[in-house]
mmCIF file of C-alpha atoms in Angstrom:
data_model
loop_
_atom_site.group_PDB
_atom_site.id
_atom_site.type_symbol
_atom_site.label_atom_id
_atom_site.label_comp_id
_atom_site.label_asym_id
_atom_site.label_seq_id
_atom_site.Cartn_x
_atom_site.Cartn_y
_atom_site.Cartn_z
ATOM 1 C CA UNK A 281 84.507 91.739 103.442
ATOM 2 C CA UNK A 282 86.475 91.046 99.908
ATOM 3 C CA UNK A 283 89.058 88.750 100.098
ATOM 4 C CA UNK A 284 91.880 88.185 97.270
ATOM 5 C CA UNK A 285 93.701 85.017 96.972
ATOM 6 C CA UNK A 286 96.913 84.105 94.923
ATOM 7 C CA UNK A 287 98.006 80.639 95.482
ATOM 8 C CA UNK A 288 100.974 80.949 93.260
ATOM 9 C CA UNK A 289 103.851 82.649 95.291
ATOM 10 C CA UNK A 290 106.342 82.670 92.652
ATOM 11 C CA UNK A 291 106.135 81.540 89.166
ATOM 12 C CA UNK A 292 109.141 81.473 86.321
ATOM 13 C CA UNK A 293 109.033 81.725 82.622
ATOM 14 C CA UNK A 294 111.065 81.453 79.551
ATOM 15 C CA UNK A 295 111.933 84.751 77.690
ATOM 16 C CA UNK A 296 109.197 84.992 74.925
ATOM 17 C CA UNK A 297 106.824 82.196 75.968
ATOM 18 C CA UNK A 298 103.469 82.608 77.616
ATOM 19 C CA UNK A 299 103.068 82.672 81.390
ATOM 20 C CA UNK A 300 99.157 82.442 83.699
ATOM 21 C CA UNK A 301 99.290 83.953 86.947
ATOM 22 C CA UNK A 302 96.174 82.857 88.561
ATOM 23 C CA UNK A 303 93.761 84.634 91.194
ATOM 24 C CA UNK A 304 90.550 84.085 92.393
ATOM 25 C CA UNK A 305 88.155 86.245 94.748
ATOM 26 C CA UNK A 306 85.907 85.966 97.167
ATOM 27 C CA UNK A 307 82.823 89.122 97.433
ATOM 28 C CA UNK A 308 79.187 89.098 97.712
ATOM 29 C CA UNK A 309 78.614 92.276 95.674
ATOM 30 C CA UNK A 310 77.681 91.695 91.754
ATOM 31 C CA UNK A 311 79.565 95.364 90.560
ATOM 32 C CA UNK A 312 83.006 95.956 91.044
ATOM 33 C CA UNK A 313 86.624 96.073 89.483
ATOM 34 C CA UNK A 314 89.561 93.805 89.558
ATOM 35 C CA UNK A 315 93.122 95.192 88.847
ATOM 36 C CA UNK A 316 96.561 93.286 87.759
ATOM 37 C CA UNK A 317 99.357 95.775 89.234
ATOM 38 C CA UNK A 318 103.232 95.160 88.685
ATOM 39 C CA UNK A 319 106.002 96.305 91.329
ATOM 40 C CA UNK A 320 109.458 95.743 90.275
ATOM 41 C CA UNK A 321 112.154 95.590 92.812
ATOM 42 C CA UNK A 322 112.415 98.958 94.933
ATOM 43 C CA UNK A 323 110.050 100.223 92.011
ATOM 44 C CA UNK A 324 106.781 102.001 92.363
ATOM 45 C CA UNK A 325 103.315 99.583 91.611
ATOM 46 C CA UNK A 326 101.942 100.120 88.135
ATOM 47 C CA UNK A 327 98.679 99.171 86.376
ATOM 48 C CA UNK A 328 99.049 96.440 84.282
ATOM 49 C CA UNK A 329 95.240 96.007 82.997
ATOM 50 C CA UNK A 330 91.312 96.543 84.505
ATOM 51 C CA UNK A 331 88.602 94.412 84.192
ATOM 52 C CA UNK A 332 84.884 95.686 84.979
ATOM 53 C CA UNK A 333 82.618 92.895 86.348
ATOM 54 C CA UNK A 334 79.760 94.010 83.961
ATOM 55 C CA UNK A 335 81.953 93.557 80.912
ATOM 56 C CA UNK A 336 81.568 89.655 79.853
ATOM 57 C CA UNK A 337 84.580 90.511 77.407
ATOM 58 C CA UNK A 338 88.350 90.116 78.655
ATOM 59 C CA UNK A 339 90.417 93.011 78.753
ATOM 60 C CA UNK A 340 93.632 93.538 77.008
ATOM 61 C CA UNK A 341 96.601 95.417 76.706
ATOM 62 C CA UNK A 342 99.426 94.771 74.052
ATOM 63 C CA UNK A 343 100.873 91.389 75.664
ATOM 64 C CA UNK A 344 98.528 91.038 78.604
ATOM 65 C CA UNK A 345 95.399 89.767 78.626
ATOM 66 C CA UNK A 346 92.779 88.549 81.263
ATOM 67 C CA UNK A 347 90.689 85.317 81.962
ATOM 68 C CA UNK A 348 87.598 86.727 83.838
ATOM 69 C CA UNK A 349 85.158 84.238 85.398
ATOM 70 C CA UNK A 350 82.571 85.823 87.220
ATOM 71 C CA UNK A 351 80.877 83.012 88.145
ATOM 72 C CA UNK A 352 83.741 81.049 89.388
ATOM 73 C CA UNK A 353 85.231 84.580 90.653
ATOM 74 C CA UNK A 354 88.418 83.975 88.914
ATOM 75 C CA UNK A 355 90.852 86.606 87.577
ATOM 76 C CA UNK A 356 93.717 85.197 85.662
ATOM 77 C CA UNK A 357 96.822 87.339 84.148
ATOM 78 C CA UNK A 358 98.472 85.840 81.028
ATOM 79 C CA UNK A 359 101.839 87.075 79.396
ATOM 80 C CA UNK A 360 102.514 86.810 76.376
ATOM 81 C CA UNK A 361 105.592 87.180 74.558
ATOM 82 C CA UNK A 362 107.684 87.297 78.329
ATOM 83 C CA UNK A 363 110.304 90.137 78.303
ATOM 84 C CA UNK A 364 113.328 90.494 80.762
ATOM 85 C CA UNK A 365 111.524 93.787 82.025
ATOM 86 C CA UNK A 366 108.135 91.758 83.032
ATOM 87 C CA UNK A 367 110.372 90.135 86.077
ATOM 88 C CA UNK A 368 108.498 91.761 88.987
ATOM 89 C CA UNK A 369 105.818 91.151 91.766
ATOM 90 C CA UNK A 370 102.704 90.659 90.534
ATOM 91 C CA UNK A 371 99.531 91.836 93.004
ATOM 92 C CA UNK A 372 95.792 91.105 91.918
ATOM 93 C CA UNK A 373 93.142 93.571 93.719
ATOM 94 C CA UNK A 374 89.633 94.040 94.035
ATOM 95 C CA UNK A 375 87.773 96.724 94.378
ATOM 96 C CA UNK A 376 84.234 98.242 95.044
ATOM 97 C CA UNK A 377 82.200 99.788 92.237
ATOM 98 C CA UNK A 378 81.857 103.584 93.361
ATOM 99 C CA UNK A 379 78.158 104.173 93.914
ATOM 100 C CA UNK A 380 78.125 107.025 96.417
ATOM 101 C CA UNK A 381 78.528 104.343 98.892
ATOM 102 C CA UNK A 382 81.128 103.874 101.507
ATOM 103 C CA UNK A 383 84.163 101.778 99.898
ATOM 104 C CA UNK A 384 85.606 105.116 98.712
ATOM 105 C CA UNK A 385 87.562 103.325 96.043
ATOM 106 C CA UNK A 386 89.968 101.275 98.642
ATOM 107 C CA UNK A 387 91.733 98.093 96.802
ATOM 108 C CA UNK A 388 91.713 94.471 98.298
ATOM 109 C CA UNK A 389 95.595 92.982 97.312
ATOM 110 C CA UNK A 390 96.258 89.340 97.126
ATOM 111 C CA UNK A 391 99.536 88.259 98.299
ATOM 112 C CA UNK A 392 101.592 88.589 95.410
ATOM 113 C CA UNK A 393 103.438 86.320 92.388
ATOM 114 C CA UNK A 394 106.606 87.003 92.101
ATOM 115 C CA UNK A 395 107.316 85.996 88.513
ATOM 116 C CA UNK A 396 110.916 85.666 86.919
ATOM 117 C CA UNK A 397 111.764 85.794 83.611
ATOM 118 C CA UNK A 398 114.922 83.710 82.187
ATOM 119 C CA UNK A 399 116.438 84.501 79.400
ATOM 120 C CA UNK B 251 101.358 115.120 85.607
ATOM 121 C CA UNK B 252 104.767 114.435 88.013
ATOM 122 C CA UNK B 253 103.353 111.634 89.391
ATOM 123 C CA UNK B 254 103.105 110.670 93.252
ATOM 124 C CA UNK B 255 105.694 111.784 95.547
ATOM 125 C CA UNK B 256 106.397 109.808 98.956
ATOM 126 C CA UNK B 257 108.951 111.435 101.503
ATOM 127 C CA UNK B 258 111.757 110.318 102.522
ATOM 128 C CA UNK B 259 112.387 106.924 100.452
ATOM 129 C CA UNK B 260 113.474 105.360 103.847
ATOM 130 C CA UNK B 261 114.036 106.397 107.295
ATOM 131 C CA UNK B 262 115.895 104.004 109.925
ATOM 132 C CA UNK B 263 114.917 104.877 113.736
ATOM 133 C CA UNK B 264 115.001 103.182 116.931
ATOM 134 C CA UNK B 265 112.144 101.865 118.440
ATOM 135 C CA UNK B 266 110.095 103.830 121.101
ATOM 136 C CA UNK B 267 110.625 107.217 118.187
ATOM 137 C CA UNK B 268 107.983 108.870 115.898
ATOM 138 C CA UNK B 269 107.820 109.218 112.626
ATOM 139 C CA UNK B 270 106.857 111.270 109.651
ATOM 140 C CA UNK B 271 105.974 110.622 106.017
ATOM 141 C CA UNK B 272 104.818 113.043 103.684
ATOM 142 C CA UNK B 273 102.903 112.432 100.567
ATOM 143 C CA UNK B 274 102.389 114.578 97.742
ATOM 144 C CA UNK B 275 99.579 113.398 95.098
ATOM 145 C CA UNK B 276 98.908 114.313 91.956
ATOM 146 C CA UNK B 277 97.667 117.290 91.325
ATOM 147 C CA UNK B 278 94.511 117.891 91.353
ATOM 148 C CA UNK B 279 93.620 114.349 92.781
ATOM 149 C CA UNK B 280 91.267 114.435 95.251
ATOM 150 C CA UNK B 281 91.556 111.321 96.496
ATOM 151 C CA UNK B 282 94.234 109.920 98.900
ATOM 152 C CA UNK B 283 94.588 106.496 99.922
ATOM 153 C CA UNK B 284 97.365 105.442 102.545
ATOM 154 C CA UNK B 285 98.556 101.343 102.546
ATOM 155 C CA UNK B 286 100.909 99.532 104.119
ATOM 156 C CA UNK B 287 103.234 96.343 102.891
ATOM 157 C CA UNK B 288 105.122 94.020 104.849
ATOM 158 C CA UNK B 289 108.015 92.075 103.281
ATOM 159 C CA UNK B 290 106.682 89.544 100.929
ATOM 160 C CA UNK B 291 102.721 90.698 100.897
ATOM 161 C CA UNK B 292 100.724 92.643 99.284
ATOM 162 C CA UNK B 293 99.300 96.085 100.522
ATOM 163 C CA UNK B 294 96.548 96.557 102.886
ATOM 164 C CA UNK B 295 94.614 100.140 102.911
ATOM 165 C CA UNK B 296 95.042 101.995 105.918
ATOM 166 C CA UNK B 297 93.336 105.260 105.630
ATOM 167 C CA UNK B 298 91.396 107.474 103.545
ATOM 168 C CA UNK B 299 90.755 110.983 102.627
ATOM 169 C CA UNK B 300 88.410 112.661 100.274
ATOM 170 C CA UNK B 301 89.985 116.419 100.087
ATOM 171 C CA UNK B 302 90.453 117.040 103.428
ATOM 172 C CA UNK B 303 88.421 114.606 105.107
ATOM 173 C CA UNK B 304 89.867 111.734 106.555
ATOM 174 C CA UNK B 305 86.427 109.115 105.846
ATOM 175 C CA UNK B 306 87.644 105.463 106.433
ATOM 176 C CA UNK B 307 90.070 104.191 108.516
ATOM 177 C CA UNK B 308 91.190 100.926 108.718
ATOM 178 C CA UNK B 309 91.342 98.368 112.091
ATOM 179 C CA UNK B 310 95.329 98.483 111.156
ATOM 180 C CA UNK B 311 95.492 102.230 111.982
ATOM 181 C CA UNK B 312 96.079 102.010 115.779
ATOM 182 C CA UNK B 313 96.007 104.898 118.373
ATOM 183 C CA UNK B 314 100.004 105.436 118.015
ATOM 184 C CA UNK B 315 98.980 106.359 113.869
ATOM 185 C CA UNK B 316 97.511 109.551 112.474
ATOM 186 C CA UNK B 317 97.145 110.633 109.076
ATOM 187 C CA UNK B 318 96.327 114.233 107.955
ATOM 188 C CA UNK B 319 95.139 115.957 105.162
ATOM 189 C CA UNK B 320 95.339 119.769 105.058
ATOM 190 C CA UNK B 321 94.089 121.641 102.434
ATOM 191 C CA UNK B 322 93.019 118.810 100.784
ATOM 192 C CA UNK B 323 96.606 119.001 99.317
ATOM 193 C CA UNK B 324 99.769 116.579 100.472
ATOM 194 C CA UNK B 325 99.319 114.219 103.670
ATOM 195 C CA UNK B 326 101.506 112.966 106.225
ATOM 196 C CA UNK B 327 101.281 109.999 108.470
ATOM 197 C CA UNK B 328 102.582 109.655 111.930
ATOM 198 C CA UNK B 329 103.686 107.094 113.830
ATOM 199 C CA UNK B 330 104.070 107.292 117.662
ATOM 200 C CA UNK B 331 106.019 105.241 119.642
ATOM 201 C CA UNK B 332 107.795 103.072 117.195
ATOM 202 C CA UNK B 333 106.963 99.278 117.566
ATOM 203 C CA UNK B 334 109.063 96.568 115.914
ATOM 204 C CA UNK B 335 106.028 95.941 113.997
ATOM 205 C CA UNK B 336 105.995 98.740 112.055
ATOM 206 C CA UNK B 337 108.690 97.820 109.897
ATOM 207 C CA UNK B 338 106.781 97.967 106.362
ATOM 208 C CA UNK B 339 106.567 99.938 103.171
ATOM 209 C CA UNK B 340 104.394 102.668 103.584
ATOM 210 C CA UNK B 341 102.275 103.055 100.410
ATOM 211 C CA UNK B 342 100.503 106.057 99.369
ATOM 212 C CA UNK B 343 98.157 106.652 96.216
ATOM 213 C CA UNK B 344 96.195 109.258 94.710
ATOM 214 C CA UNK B 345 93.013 109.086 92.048
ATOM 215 C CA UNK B 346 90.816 111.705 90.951
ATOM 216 C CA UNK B 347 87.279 111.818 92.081
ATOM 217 C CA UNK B 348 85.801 113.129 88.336
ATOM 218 C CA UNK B 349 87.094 110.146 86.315
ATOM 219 C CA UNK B 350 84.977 107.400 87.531
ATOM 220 C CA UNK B 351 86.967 104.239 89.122
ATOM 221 C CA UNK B 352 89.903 105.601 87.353
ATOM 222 C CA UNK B 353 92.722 103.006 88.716
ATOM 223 C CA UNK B 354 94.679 104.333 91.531
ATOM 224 C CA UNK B 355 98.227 106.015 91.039
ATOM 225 C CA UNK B 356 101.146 105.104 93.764
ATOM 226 C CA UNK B 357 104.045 106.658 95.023
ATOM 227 C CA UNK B 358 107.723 104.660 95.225
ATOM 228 C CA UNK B 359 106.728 104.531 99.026
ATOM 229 C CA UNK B 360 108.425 104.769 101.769
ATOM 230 C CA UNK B 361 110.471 102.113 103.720
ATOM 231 C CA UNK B 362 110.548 102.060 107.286
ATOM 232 C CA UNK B 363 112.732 100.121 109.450
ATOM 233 C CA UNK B 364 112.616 99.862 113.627
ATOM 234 C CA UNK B 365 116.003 98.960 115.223
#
């Protein structure tokens, strides 16, 4: 079984600097997907940004980028430029590359980050 | 696309009661994915369906749970016999089966809490 770990409950940052959230893996399989998601408070969870495991090359999207180490199974979220409206829970989750097999597309959540953003 | 609908935002009841939650996925989505998230974590996956089928089901999904899919259209949850452990936000998410791993859509969830 997959297992998520993020060892940073909560995290803070400074209104327009750069903040890491940090989460690592654990999975036998060598094709699969990792996911950043954002919940605000009392808000639904959102997509923040997708990484393929086949794809050497970090995603990105606008501010948000991705550290992806396969080897080391790491999967790191950076901020750039922080915003008020980036204070939320962050979740990290893995899941199974769809192959006609029997994952069916389920996600593996880490704990959570909550991150807040000072102004 | 209205997005993922979870029914009723939160429902208060005393222990020993069942419950009901209704979700409504995007249209079209044939996929249906029920989690559940206790204060402070993050979601675990409780249940699957595939259209109508109900195909996984998670160790978490005890006897006093059961999830339905008719139709292949909304889904509702049960929960018999209300235990104090079953205060959680109950997640629910939808994807489409034709868009490869296309990233999973959720609802606001609903928020359940045993007196």
């Amino acid at each position: 079984a997959q297992t998520v770990t993020q060892s940073q409950p909560e995290m803070s940052v400074q209104e327009a600097e750069t903040v890491t959230l940090s989460c690592t893996y654990d999975t036998s399989e060598s094709d699969y997907y990792l996911f950043w998601y954002k919940q605000p408070p009392s808000r639904q969870m959102i997509l923040v940004i997708r990484q393929e495991a086949y794809k050497q090359q970090n995603a990105t999207e606008n501010r948000f980028s991705v550290n992806f180490q396969k080897a080391a199974k790491s999967f790191s979220l950076k901020i750039s430029d922080s915003q008020l409206g980036d204070a939320a829970m962050y979740f990290c989750a893995y899941r199974s590359a769809d192959a006609g097999g029997t994952s069916y597309g389920k996600l593996t959540f880490g704990q959570g980050t909550i991150l807040t953003v000072h102004p | 696309d209205t997005g993922v609908s979870q029914n009723p935002r939160h429902k208060i009841t005393k222990r020993g009661q069942n419950v009901t939650f209704r979700c409504d996925p995007i249209s079209e989505h044939n996929r249906l994915y029920w989690y559940r998230q206790t204060l402070g974590q993050g979601p675990e996956f409780l249940t699957y369906f595939q259209n109508e089928a109900q195909l996984e089901k998670s160790r978490l999904l005890s006897d006093r749970f059961s999830a339905e899919r008719p139709k292949g259209s909304f889904s509702t949850l049960e929960i018999q016999r209300t235990e104090q452990g079953d205060s959680a936000m109950y997640l629910c998410a939808s994807s489409p089966w034709w868009v490869p791993n296309q990233p999973q859509h959720f609802g606001d969830g609903t928020r359940l809490s045993i007196l």
